[in-house]
Coordinates of C-alpha atoms in Angstrom, one line a residue:
M29 CA -46.0 48.2 -26.9
G30 CA -44.3 46.6 -23.9
P31 CA -46.8 47.2 -21.3
K32 CA -49.0 45.0 -23.5
N33 CA -46.7 42.4 -24.9
L34 CA -46.3 42.1 -21.1
K35 CA -49.6 41.8 -19.8
D36 CA -49.8 39.4 -22.2
I37 CA -47.3 37.2 -20.9
F38 CA -48.5 37.3 -17.7
D39 CA -52.3 36.5 -19.1
N40 CA -50.7 33.5 -20.7
V41 CA -48.7 32.3 -17.3
F42 CA -52.0 32.7 -15.3
T43 CA -53.9 30.7 -17.3
E44 CA -51.2 27.4 -17.4
I45 CA -51.5 28.0 -13.4
H46 CA -54.9 27.9 -13.4
Q47 CA -55.3 24.9 -15.5
V48 CA -52.7 23.0 -13.6
R49 CA -54.2 23.8 -10.7
E50 CA -57.6 22.4 -12.1
S51 CA -56.2 19.1 -13.2
V52 CA -54.7 18.4 -9.8
T53 CA -57.1 16.2 -7.9
P54 CA -56.0 15.8 -3.9
S55 CA -56.1 12.1 -2.4
L56 CA -55.8 10.8 1.2
T57 CA -52.5 8.7 2.0
P58 CA -53.2 6.2 4.5
K59 CA -50.6 6.1 7.1
E60 CA -50.0 3.6 9.2
V61 CA -48.9 4.5 12.9
G62 CA -48.2 2.8 16.1
R63 CA -46.9 3.4 19.7
I64 CA -44.0 2.4 21.9
L65 CA -45.2 -0.2 24.4
T66 CA -42.3 -0.9 25.9
V67 CA -38.3 0.2 25.8
S68 CA -35.8 -2.4 27.3
T69 CA -31.7 -2.7 26.4
G70 CA -31.8 -2.9 22.4
I71 CA -35.1 -3.5 22.1
A72 CA -38.7 -2.1 22.0
N73 CA -42.4 -3.5 21.9
V74 CA -44.5 -1.6 19.4
S75 CA -48.3 -1.8 19.0
G76 CA -50.8 -0.4 16.4
L77 CA -49.1 -1.8 13.1
P78 CA -51.0 -4.8 12.0
T79 CA -49.8 -5.0 8.1
V80 CA -46.0 -5.1 9.1
G81 CA -43.6 -7.0 7.5
F82 CA -40.8 -9.4 9.0
D83 CA -37.5 -7.6 8.8
E84 CA -39.1 -3.8 7.7
L85 CA -37.7 -1.4 8.7
I86 CA -39.5 1.0 11.4
K87 CA -39.0 4.8 12.2
F88 CA -39.0 6.0 15.5
P89 CA -38.6 9.6 16.8
G90 CA -35.0 11.2 16.5
D91 CA -34.3 9.9 12.9
L92 CA -34.2 6.6 14.9
F93 CA -34.7 3.1 12.8
G94 CA -35.7 -0.3 14.2
I95 CA -35.9 -4.0 12.7
A96 CA -39.5 -5.9 13.1
F97 CA -38.4 -8.9 14.5
N98 CA -41.0 -10.4 16.1
V99 CA -44.2 -10.1 14.4
D100 CA -47.0 -11.3 16.8
E101 CA -50.8 -11.0 16.9
K102 CA -50.7 -7.7 18.9
E103 CA -47.3 -6.3 19.5
I104 CA -44.1 -6.1 17.4
G105 CA -40.6 -6.6 18.6
T106 CA -38.3 -4.7 17.0
V107 CA -34.3 -4.6 17.4
L108 CA -33.2 -0.8 17.7
L109 CA -30.0 0.4 15.4
G110 CA -28.9 3.0 17.6
E111 CA -28.8 5.4 20.6
Y112 CA -32.5 5.0 22.3
S113 CA -31.8 6.8 25.6
H114 CA -34.9 9.3 24.5
L115 CA -37.6 6.7 23.7
H116 CA -40.4 6.6 26.0
A117 CA -43.6 4.2 25.9
G118 CA -46.4 5.8 24.1
D119 CA -44.5 7.8 22.0
Q120 CA -45.3 7.5 18.2
V121 CA -44.0 5.3 15.5
E122 CA -44.3 5.0 11.9
R123 CA -43.9 2.1 9.3
T124 CA -41.4 2.8 6.0
R125 CA -42.3 -0.3 3.8
R126 CA -38.8 -1.2 3.0
V127 CA -36.4 -3.4 4.5
M128 CA -32.8 -2.3 5.7
D129 CA -30.4 -1.4 3.2
V130 CA -27.1 0.0 3.0
A131 CA -24.7 2.2 0.7
V132 CA -22.6 0.3 -2.1
G133 CA -20.2 1.4 -4.8
E134 CA -16.8 2.8 -5.4
E135 CA -17.4 5.9 -3.1
L136 CA -16.9 3.7 -0.3
L137 CA -13.2 2.6 -0.8
G138 CA -11.1 4.3 1.8
R139 CA -13.9 4.8 4.4
V140 CA -14.5 3.8 7.8
I141 CA -18.1 3.5 8.1
D142 CA -21.0 1.8 10.6
P143 CA -23.6 -0.6 9.3
L144 CA -25.8 2.2 8.3
G145 CA -23.7 3.4 6.2
R146 CA -22.7 6.6 8.2
P147 CA -19.1 8.0 7.8
L148 CA -16.5 7.3 10.9
D149 CA -13.4 9.0 9.4
N150 CA -14.1 12.9 9.4
K151 CA -14.2 12.9 5.8
G152 CA -17.5 13.8 5.0
P153 CA -20.7 12.3 4.1
I154 CA -20.4 9.1 1.7
V155 CA -22.6 9.9 -1.8
S156 CA -23.6 6.7 -3.6
S157 CA -26.2 6.6 -6.4
K158 CA -26.6 2.5 -5.4
R159 CA -28.2 1.1 -2.2
L160 CA -28.5 -2.8 -1.8
P161 CA -30.3 -4.4 0.9
I162 CA -28.0 -5.9 4.1
E163 CA -30.2 -9.5 3.7
R164 CA -29.5 -11.1 0.1
P165 CA -30.1 -14.6 -0.8
S166 CA -26.8 -16.5 -1.7
P167 CA -25.9 -17.1 -5.5
A168 CA -28.0 -20.4 -6.8
I169 CA -25.5 -23.3 -7.1
M170 CA -26.0 -23.1 -10.9
D171 CA -24.7 -19.7 -10.9
R172 CA -21.4 -20.6 -9.1
S173 CA -17.8 -21.6 -10.6
P174 CA -15.1 -23.8 -9.2
V175 CA -12.6 -22.6 -6.9
T176 CA -9.5 -22.6 -9.0
V177 CA -7.5 -19.4 -8.6
P178 CA -5.5 -19.5 -5.0
L179 CA -5.9 -15.9 -3.0
Q180 CA -2.1 -15.5 -1.8
T181 CA -2.0 -14.5 2.2
G182 CA 1.9 -13.5 1.6
I183 CA 2.4 -16.0 4.8
K184 CA 4.4 -18.8 4.1
V185 CA 3.0 -21.3 6.4
I186 CA -0.6 -20.7 5.1
D187 CA 0.5 -20.5 1.2
A188 CA 2.3 -23.6 1.4
L189 CA 0.6 -25.8 3.9
I190 CA -2.8 -24.7 4.0
P191 CA -3.9 -22.8 0.8
I192 CA -6.7 -20.4 0.2
G193 CA -8.7 -20.1 -3.2
R194 CA -10.8 -17.0 -4.6
G195 CA -14.3 -18.0 -3.7
Q196 CA -13.3 -20.0 -0.5
R197 CA -14.6 -19.6 3.3
E198 CA -11.6 -20.4 5.7
L199 CA -12.3 -20.2 9.3
I200 CA -9.0 -18.5 11.6
L201 CA -9.6 -19.7 15.2
G202 CA -7.8 -20.0 18.5
D203 CA -7.9 -18.5 22.3
R204 CA -7.4 -14.8 22.8
Q205 CA -4.4 -12.7 21.7
T206 CA -3.1 -15.3 19.6
G207 CA -2.6 -13.6 16.4
K208 CA -5.9 -14.2 14.6
T209 CA -6.8 -10.7 13.3
A210 CA -2.7 -10.2 12.6
I211 CA -3.1 -13.1 10.1
A212 CA -6.4 -11.2 8.6
I213 CA -4.8 -8.1 8.3
D214 CA -1.2 -9.3 6.8
T215 CA -3.6 -10.9 4.0
I216 CA -5.0 -7.9 3.0
L217 CA -1.9 -6.0 3.2
N218 CA -0.6 -8.6 0.6
Q219 CA -3.7 -7.8 -1.9
R220 CA -1.8 -4.5 -2.9
N221 CA -0.6 -6.4 -6.1
F222 CA -3.1 -8.8 -7.1
N223 CA -6.1 -6.2 -7.9
V224 CA -8.2 -8.0 -5.2
L225 CA -10.9 -5.4 -3.1
C226 CA -11.1 -5.7 0.7
V227 CA -14.2 -5.6 3.1
Y228 CA -12.7 -5.7 7.1
C229 CA -15.9 -6.3 9.4
A230 CA -15.0 -5.3 12.7
I231 CA -18.1 -6.7 14.6
G232 CA -18.0 -5.7 18.6
Q233 CA -14.3 -4.6 18.9
R234 CA -12.5 -2.1 21.2
A235 CA -11.8 1.3 19.7
S236 CA -8.3 0.9 20.3
A237 CA -7.9 -2.4 18.6
V238 CA -10.2 -1.0 15.4
A239 CA -8.2 2.5 15.5
R240 CA -5.0 0.2 15.6
A241 CA -6.0 -1.9 12.8
V242 CA -6.9 1.1 10.2
A243 CA -3.9 2.9 11.5
N244 CA -2.2 -0.1 10.0
L245 CA -3.6 -0.6 6.9
R246 CA -3.6 3.2 5.9
E247 CA 0.2 3.4 6.9
R248 CA 0.9 0.7 4.4
G249 CA -1.4 1.9 2.0
A250 CA -3.7 -0.7 2.1
M251 CA -7.0 1.5 2.6
D252 CA -6.8 2.4 -1.1
Y253 CA -8.7 -0.6 -1.6
T254 CA -10.1 -1.6 1.5
V255 CA -13.6 -0.6 3.0
V256 CA -13.9 -0.5 7.0
V257 CA -17.1 -1.2 8.6
V258 CA -17.1 -0.7 12.0
T259 CA -18.7 -1.7 15.6
E260 CA -17.8 -1.5 18.8
G261 CA -18.2 -2.8 21.7
N262 CA -20.4 -0.6 23.4
D263 CA -22.7 -0.3 20.6
P264 CA -26.5 -1.2 20.6
S265 CA -26.6 -5.1 20.2
G266 CA -28.9 -4.5 17.0
L267 CA -26.1 -2.8 15.3
I268 CA -23.2 -5.5 15.9
Y269 CA -26.1 -8.1 14.7
I270 CA -26.2 -6.4 11.2
A271 CA -22.6 -5.3 11.2
P272 CA -21.7 -8.4 8.9
Y273 CA -24.7 -8.8 6.5
A274 CA -24.2 -4.8 5.5
A275 CA -20.7 -5.5 5.0
T276 CA -21.2 -8.5 2.8
S277 CA -23.7 -6.3 0.4
I278 CA -21.0 -4.1 0.0
A279 CA -18.6 -6.8 -1.0
E280 CA -21.0 -8.3 -3.1
Y281 CA -21.7 -5.0 -5.2
F282 CA -17.9 -5.7 -6.3
M283 CA -18.2 -9.1 -6.7
E284 CA -21.4 -9.0 -9.0
A285 CA -19.2 -6.2 -10.8
G286 CA -16.5 -9.0 -12.2
R287 CA -14.1 -8.4 -9.3
D288 CA -12.2 -10.0 -6.7
V289 CA -13.1 -9.5 -3.1
L290 CA -11.9 -10.6 0.5
I291 CA -14.0 -9.9 3.6
V292 CA -13.1 -10.4 7.0
Y293 CA -15.5 -10.9 10.0
D294 CA -13.7 -10.0 12.9
D295 CA -15.0 -11.6 15.0
L296 CA -18.3 -13.8 14.9
T297 CA -18.2 -15.0 18.8
N298 CA -19.2 -11.7 19.7
H299 CA -21.8 -11.2 16.5
A300 CA -23.4 -14.8 18.1
R301 CA -23.3 -13.2 21.7
A302 CA -25.3 -10.1 20.2
Y303 CA -27.9 -12.1 18.8
R304 CA -28.0 -14.4 21.9
E305 CA -28.7 -11.1 23.6
L306 CA -31.3 -9.9 21.3
S307 CA -33.4 -12.9 21.1
L308 CA -33.1 -13.2 24.9
L309 CA -34.8 -9.9 25.5
L310 CA -37.2 -10.7 22.9
R311 CA -38.3 -14.1 24.9
R312 CA -37.6 -16.3 22.3
P313 CA -36.9 -19.7 23.6
P314 CA -33.2 -20.2 24.6
G315 CA -31.3 -23.7 23.6
R316 CA -28.0 -25.0 24.1
E317 CA -25.6 -22.6 25.8
A318 CA -28.8 -20.3 26.0
Y319 CA -28.4 -19.6 21.9
P320 CA -31.4 -19.5 20.2
G321 CA -31.9 -22.3 17.9
D322 CA -31.1 -20.6 14.7
I323 CA -27.7 -19.8 15.6
F324 CA -26.4 -22.2 12.8
Y325 CA -28.9 -20.2 10.2
I326 CA -27.4 -16.9 10.8
H327 CA -24.2 -17.6 10.4
S328 CA -24.7 -20.4 7.1
R329 CA -27.1 -17.7 5.6
L330 CA -24.0 -15.2 6.0
L331 CA -21.2 -17.3 4.8
E332 CA -23.2 -19.1 2.1
R333 CA -23.3 -15.9 0.0
S334 CA -18.9 -16.1 -0.3
T335 CA -18.6 -18.2 -3.9
H336 CA -17.1 -18.1 -7.0
L337 CA -19.5 -17.0 -10.0
L338 CA -19.8 -17.9 -13.3
K339 CA -17.9 -16.0 -16.3
E340 CA -21.1 -15.5 -17.7
L341 CA -22.0 -13.6 -14.6
G342 CA -19.0 -11.6 -14.5
G343 CA -16.8 -14.1 -12.9
G344 CA -15.9 -12.0 -9.6
S345 CA -15.4 -13.8 -6.0
L346 CA -16.1 -13.5 -2.6
T347 CA -13.3 -15.2 -0.2
A348 CA -14.7 -14.8 3.3
L349 CA -12.2 -15.3 6.4
P350 CA -14.4 -15.4 9.7
I351 CA -12.7 -15.0 13.1
I352 CA -14.1 -16.8 16.1
E353 CA -12.2 -17.0 19.2
T354 CA -11.9 -20.3 21.5
E355 CA -11.7 -20.8 25.2
A356 CA -9.0 -22.8 26.6
Q357 CA -8.7 -24.3 22.8
N358 CA -11.7 -25.9 23.3
I359 CA -12.5 -26.3 19.5
S360 CA -15.3 -28.5 19.9
A361 CA -17.5 -25.8 21.4
Y362 CA -20.7 -24.9 20.4
I363 CA -19.6 -21.9 17.9
P364 CA -16.7 -23.3 16.9
T365 CA -18.0 -27.0 15.4
N366 CA -20.9 -24.8 14.0
L367 CA -18.3 -22.5 12.0
I368 CA -16.1 -25.5 11.1
S369 CA -19.2 -27.6 9.4
I370 CA -20.0 -24.4 7.5
T371 CA -16.6 -23.2 6.2
D372 CA -14.1 -25.3 3.9
G373 CA -11.3 -25.2 6.2
Q374 CA -9.9 -24.0 9.2
I375 CA -6.6 -22.1 10.4
Y376 CA -6.2 -23.1 14.2
L377 CA -3.5 -20.9 16.0
S378 CA -2.0 -22.8 19.0
P379 CA -1.5 -20.7 22.3
S380 CA 1.5 -23.1 23.3
L381 CA 3.4 -22.2 19.7
F382 CA 2.7 -18.7 20.4
E383 CA 4.4 -19.0 23.9
L384 CA 7.6 -20.4 22.4
G385 CA 7.7 -17.7 20.0
V386 CA 6.2 -19.5 16.8
L387 CA 4.9 -16.8 15.1
P388 CA 2.2 -17.0 13.2
A389 CA 1.2 -19.8 15.6
V390 CA -0.7 -22.0 13.3
D391 CA -0.9 -25.6 14.2
V392 CA -0.4 -27.5 11.1
G393 CA -1.8 -30.5 12.5
K394 CA -5.1 -29.3 13.6
S395 CA -5.6 -26.7 10.4
V396 CA -6.8 -28.0 7.1
S397 CA -7.9 -26.4 3.3
R398 CA -10.5 -28.4 1.7
V399 CA -10.3 -26.2 -1.2
G400 CA -7.3 -25.0 -1.5
G401 CA -5.3 -27.3 -2.7
K402 CA -7.0 -27.4 -5.9
A403 CA -6.4 -23.7 -6.4
Q404 CA -2.5 -23.7 -5.5
L405 CA -0.1 -22.6 -7.8
A406 CA 1.4 -25.6 -9.7
A407 CA 4.8 -24.6 -8.0
Y408 CA 3.6 -24.9 -4.8
R409 CA 2.5 -28.4 -5.1
A410 CA 5.8 -29.6 -6.5
V411 CA 7.1 -28.9 -3.3
A412 CA 4.4 -28.4 -0.4
G413 CA 3.6 -31.8 0.0
D414 CA 7.0 -33.3 0.9
L415 CA 7.1 -30.3 3.4
K416 CA 3.7 -31.3 5.0
L417 CA 5.4 -34.9 5.3
A418 CA 8.6 -33.5 6.8
Y419 CA 6.6 -31.3 9.5
S420 CA 4.2 -34.1 10.6
Q421 CA 7.2 -36.7 11.4
F422 CA 8.8 -34.2 13.1
E423 CA 6.1 -32.9 15.2
E424 CA 6.0 -37.0 16.3
L425 CA 9.0 -37.4 16.8
E426 CA 10.1 -33.9 19.1
A427 CA 7.7 -35.8 21.2
F428 CA 9.7 -38.7 22.1
T429 CA 12.9 -36.9 22.7
R430 CA 11.8 -35.0 25.2
F431 CA 11.7 -38.2 27.5
G432 CA 15.4 -38.5 26.8
A433 CA 15.1 -41.5 24.2
R434 CA 18.3 -42.5 22.5
L435 CA 18.1 -41.6 18.9
D436 CA 19.4 -43.0 15.5
E437 CA 21.0 -41.1 12.9
N438 CA 17.8 -40.9 10.4
T439 CA 16.0 -40.0 13.6
R440 CA 18.1 -37.1 14.5
K441 CA 18.3 -35.9 10.7
L442 CA 14.4 -35.7 10.8
I443 CA 14.4 -33.6 13.9
E444 CA 17.3 -31.6 12.7
H445 CA 15.4 -31.0 9.3
G446 CA 12.0 -30.5 11.3
R447 CA 13.3 -27.6 13.2
R448 CA 14.6 -25.7 10.3
V449 CA 11.4 -26.2 8.9
R450 CA 9.9 -24.5 11.5
T451 CA 12.3 -22.0 12.0
L452 CA 11.9 -20.8 7.9
L453 CA 7.7 -20.5 9.0
K454 CA 8.3 -18.0 11.4
Q455 CA 7.4 -14.9 9.8
P456 CA 7.0 -11.0 11.5
Q457 CA 3.8 -9.3 11.5
N458 CA 2.9 -7.1 8.3
S459 CA 6.1 -8.2 6.4
P460 CA 3.9 -10.6 3.3
V461 CA 6.7 -12.7 1.5
P462 CA 5.9 -12.3 -2.2
V463 CA 5.4 -15.9 -4.0
P464 CA 8.7 -15.9 -6.0
D465 CA 11.1 -15.6 -2.4
Q466 CA 8.4 -18.5 -1.1
I467 CA 8.8 -20.4 -3.7
V468 CA 12.7 -20.4 -3.6
I469 CA 12.5 -20.8 -0.1
L470 CA 10.8 -23.9 -0.4
V471 CA 12.7 -25.7 -3.0
A472 CA 15.7 -24.5 -0.8
L473 CA 14.0 -26.3 2.2
N474 CA 13.2 -29.6 0.2
G475 CA 16.7 -29.7 -1.1
K476 CA 18.0 -30.0 2.4
L477 CA 20.2 -27.1 1.7
F478 CA 19.0 -25.6 5.3
D479 CA 20.6 -28.7 7.0
N480 CA 23.4 -27.6 8.0
V481 CA 23.0 -24.3 8.8
P482 CA 23.2 -23.1 12.4
L483 CA 19.7 -22.4 14.0
D484 CA 20.8 -18.9 15.7
K485 CA 21.7 -18.1 11.7
M486 CA 18.4 -19.0 9.9
G487 CA 17.3 -15.7 9.8
E488 CA 20.8 -14.4 8.0
A489 CA 20.9 -17.2 5.7
E490 CA 16.8 -16.4 4.7
S491 CA 17.7 -12.9 3.8
S492 CA 20.5 -14.1 1.8
L493 CA 18.6 -16.1 -0.1
R494 CA 16.0 -14.0 -0.6
K495 CA 18.3 -11.5 -1.8
A496 CA 19.5 -13.8 -4.6
V497 CA 15.8 -14.3 -6.0
P498 CA 16.6 -11.2 -8.8
D499 CA 19.4 -13.5 -10.2
I500 CA 16.9 -16.8 -10.9
P501 CA 16.8 -15.9 -14.7
E502 CA 13.3 -14.5 -16.1
D503 CA 12.2 -17.3 -17.7
V504 CA 11.9 -19.5 -14.7
R505 CA 10.4 -17.1 -12.5
N506 CA 7.6 -16.8 -14.9
W507 CA 6.9 -20.7 -14.6
F508 CA 6.3 -20.1 -10.8
K509 CA 2.9 -18.3 -11.4
G510 CA 2.0 -20.6 -14.6
D511 CA 0.2 -23.7 -14.3
K512 CA 2.8 -26.0 -15.2
E513 CA 5.2 -27.6 -12.5
L514 CA 9.1 -27.1 -12.7
S515 CA 11.1 -29.0 -14.7
D516 CA 14.0 -30.6 -13.0
K517 CA 16.6 -28.5 -15.2
D518 CA 14.5 -25.2 -13.5
R519 CA 14.8 -26.8 -10.1
E520 CA 18.5 -27.8 -10.5
T521 CA 18.7 -24.0 -11.3
I522 CA 17.3 -22.6 -8.7
L523 CA 18.9 -25.2 -6.2
N524 CA 22.6 -23.7 -7.4
I525 CA 21.6 -20.3 -6.8
A526 CA 20.5 -21.3 -3.5
R527 CA 23.7 -23.1 -3.0
K528 CA 25.7 -20.0 -3.6
A529 CA 23.6 -18.1 -1.4
L530 CA 23.9 -19.9 1.6
E531 CA 27.5 -20.9 1.2
P532 CA 28.8 -18.7 3.8
Y533 CA 26.5 -19.8 6.7
Q534 CA 27.4 -24.1 6.0
P535 CA 30.2 -25.0 8.8
K536 CA 33.6 -25.7 7.9
S537 CA 34.5 -29.2 5.9
E538 CA 36.2 -32.0 7.8
S539 CA 39.6 -31.5 6.3
E540 CA 39.8 -28.4 7.9
S541 CA 39.5 -30.0 11.7
K542 CA 41.9 -32.6 10.3
P543 CA 45.1 -31.5 11.4
E544 CA 44.3 -30.8 14.9
V545 CA 43.2 -34.0 15.3
K546 CA 46.8 -35.2 13.4
T547 CA 48.7 -33.4 16.1
E548 CA 47.0 -34.9 18.8
E549 CA 47.8 -38.5 17.6
K550 CA 51.5 -37.5 16.9
F551 CA 51.5 -36.3 20.1
E552 CA 51.0 -39.2 21.9
S553 CA 52.7 -41.4 19.4
E554 CA 55.8 -38.9 20.4
T555 CA 54.8 -39.5 24.4
K556 CA 54.5 -43.1 24.3
I557 CA 57.8 -43.7 22.7
K558 CA 59.4 -41.7 25.4
G559 CA 58.0 -43.8 27.8
K560 CA 57.7 -40.6 30.4
P561 CA 54.6 -38.8 30.1
E562 CA 54.6 -35.5 31.2
P563 CA 52.4 -34.3 34.0
E564 CA 48.9 -33.5 33.0
A565 CA 48.4 -30.0 33.0
K566 CA 51.6 -30.0 30.9
T567 CA 50.3 -32.2 28.6
E568 CA 47.0 -30.3 27.9
E569 CA 49.3 -27.0 27.7
K570 CA 51.5 -28.6 24.7
V571 CA 48.1 -30.0 23.0
A572 CA 46.6 -26.4 23.1
K573 CA 50.1 -25.1 21.6

């Protein structure tokens, strides 16, 4: 029975295979193949692909891809996305019938990748089930919600005077080495307790600078909620060009899932230069400063994707902090003015303040936030208005003091108060200040409690005040994060605790210095009665005794 049953099984199997083979009809699949005409720095001209679309991916030999940028009648100008030294004229290329996309998902958190989604941190391949195109239309106006929730940076001068809301686009600009990246990194570090995911996009940066930033984030535990997208200065211009778009698609995935996301573009000056290089190589007509005519459009379509979605769409938000480098403090140059007009405000870093040691070197007069004031916590609004006015008055008056002008008492008090405001707004790098500490410091500043503290003791006085914050009743501290302003009673409670903390740093009262005056007056009267004034040296000696 065994051999017979085995024969029946084989017969059934072969019968099924025969039926399947008969049902399959081979078909010819057309394949568009072209040839490379010329290869240049980061670009290649291709012929033989008549139906290729704009922005379509083209596959080159060696697993290299390019994007169709110039679609002409006889040839296609493509931007190469990788090392192209192995390409030669005459090599075969193929259409992919898809646009450039990038892997997205929770698997990217804590990873360092390039714009193509390849890992750069030696932690193995990234396995993701979803991909999104790097170029996507921005959300419709009717899908957007007002910016009402603050994004706390942990930097006192920004949270108090130039507040940022979730869903806002705030430009950071300044000359080289003025601390632009430091502000962005500090903001990322401060999001640990606010459930905000972060995407840091390094565009054409030095490898050492990127490694330092990543090490900083990893050392302080910020990589747990951060994705780092990296292109270095020696990468092809095509990779540098697509980097911010790929990073934005990664951030949009989390935003559409209902999460709050912060994205940092560091910096868009390199992005504009890479696009200018590609455009000139592809023979596009140059415009102002040799930038192509659509340089404004490439940045506007990037930054318009940052928004705050309606609750019906998940209520997620994408906050953008683009960084721009100015030359010789010229904020009216072409690229800076383009981005100032696209964004909802700017934070300007002054090199003169940086040289004076005022860090972060934020120029409050040239910085503005066109949205964040409405999203600012009520406790900040109650104290920040007076602070900005006092600081502006101080900056105007300080310029006159350099001419040696005589000052009345009120002017002198304004200047002394302003100096203490400026000192307290200083902050070391990588040390974000929590919201309760900031509000207590601002309330004490407005209450003029620091005005009698010597400038060289301000750091110690601030530390003493921050240590006293836990002594504030819990119900008062809960008001800090609410929508209602501080009551007079709560303000007085904070001021009393602040006075007690700052008491050791106040100067001695006048009553302690009066005995010396009386002694001197008594000595002068005695010498007049006797009529025999002693020699000058002896008089000084006696006063000293």
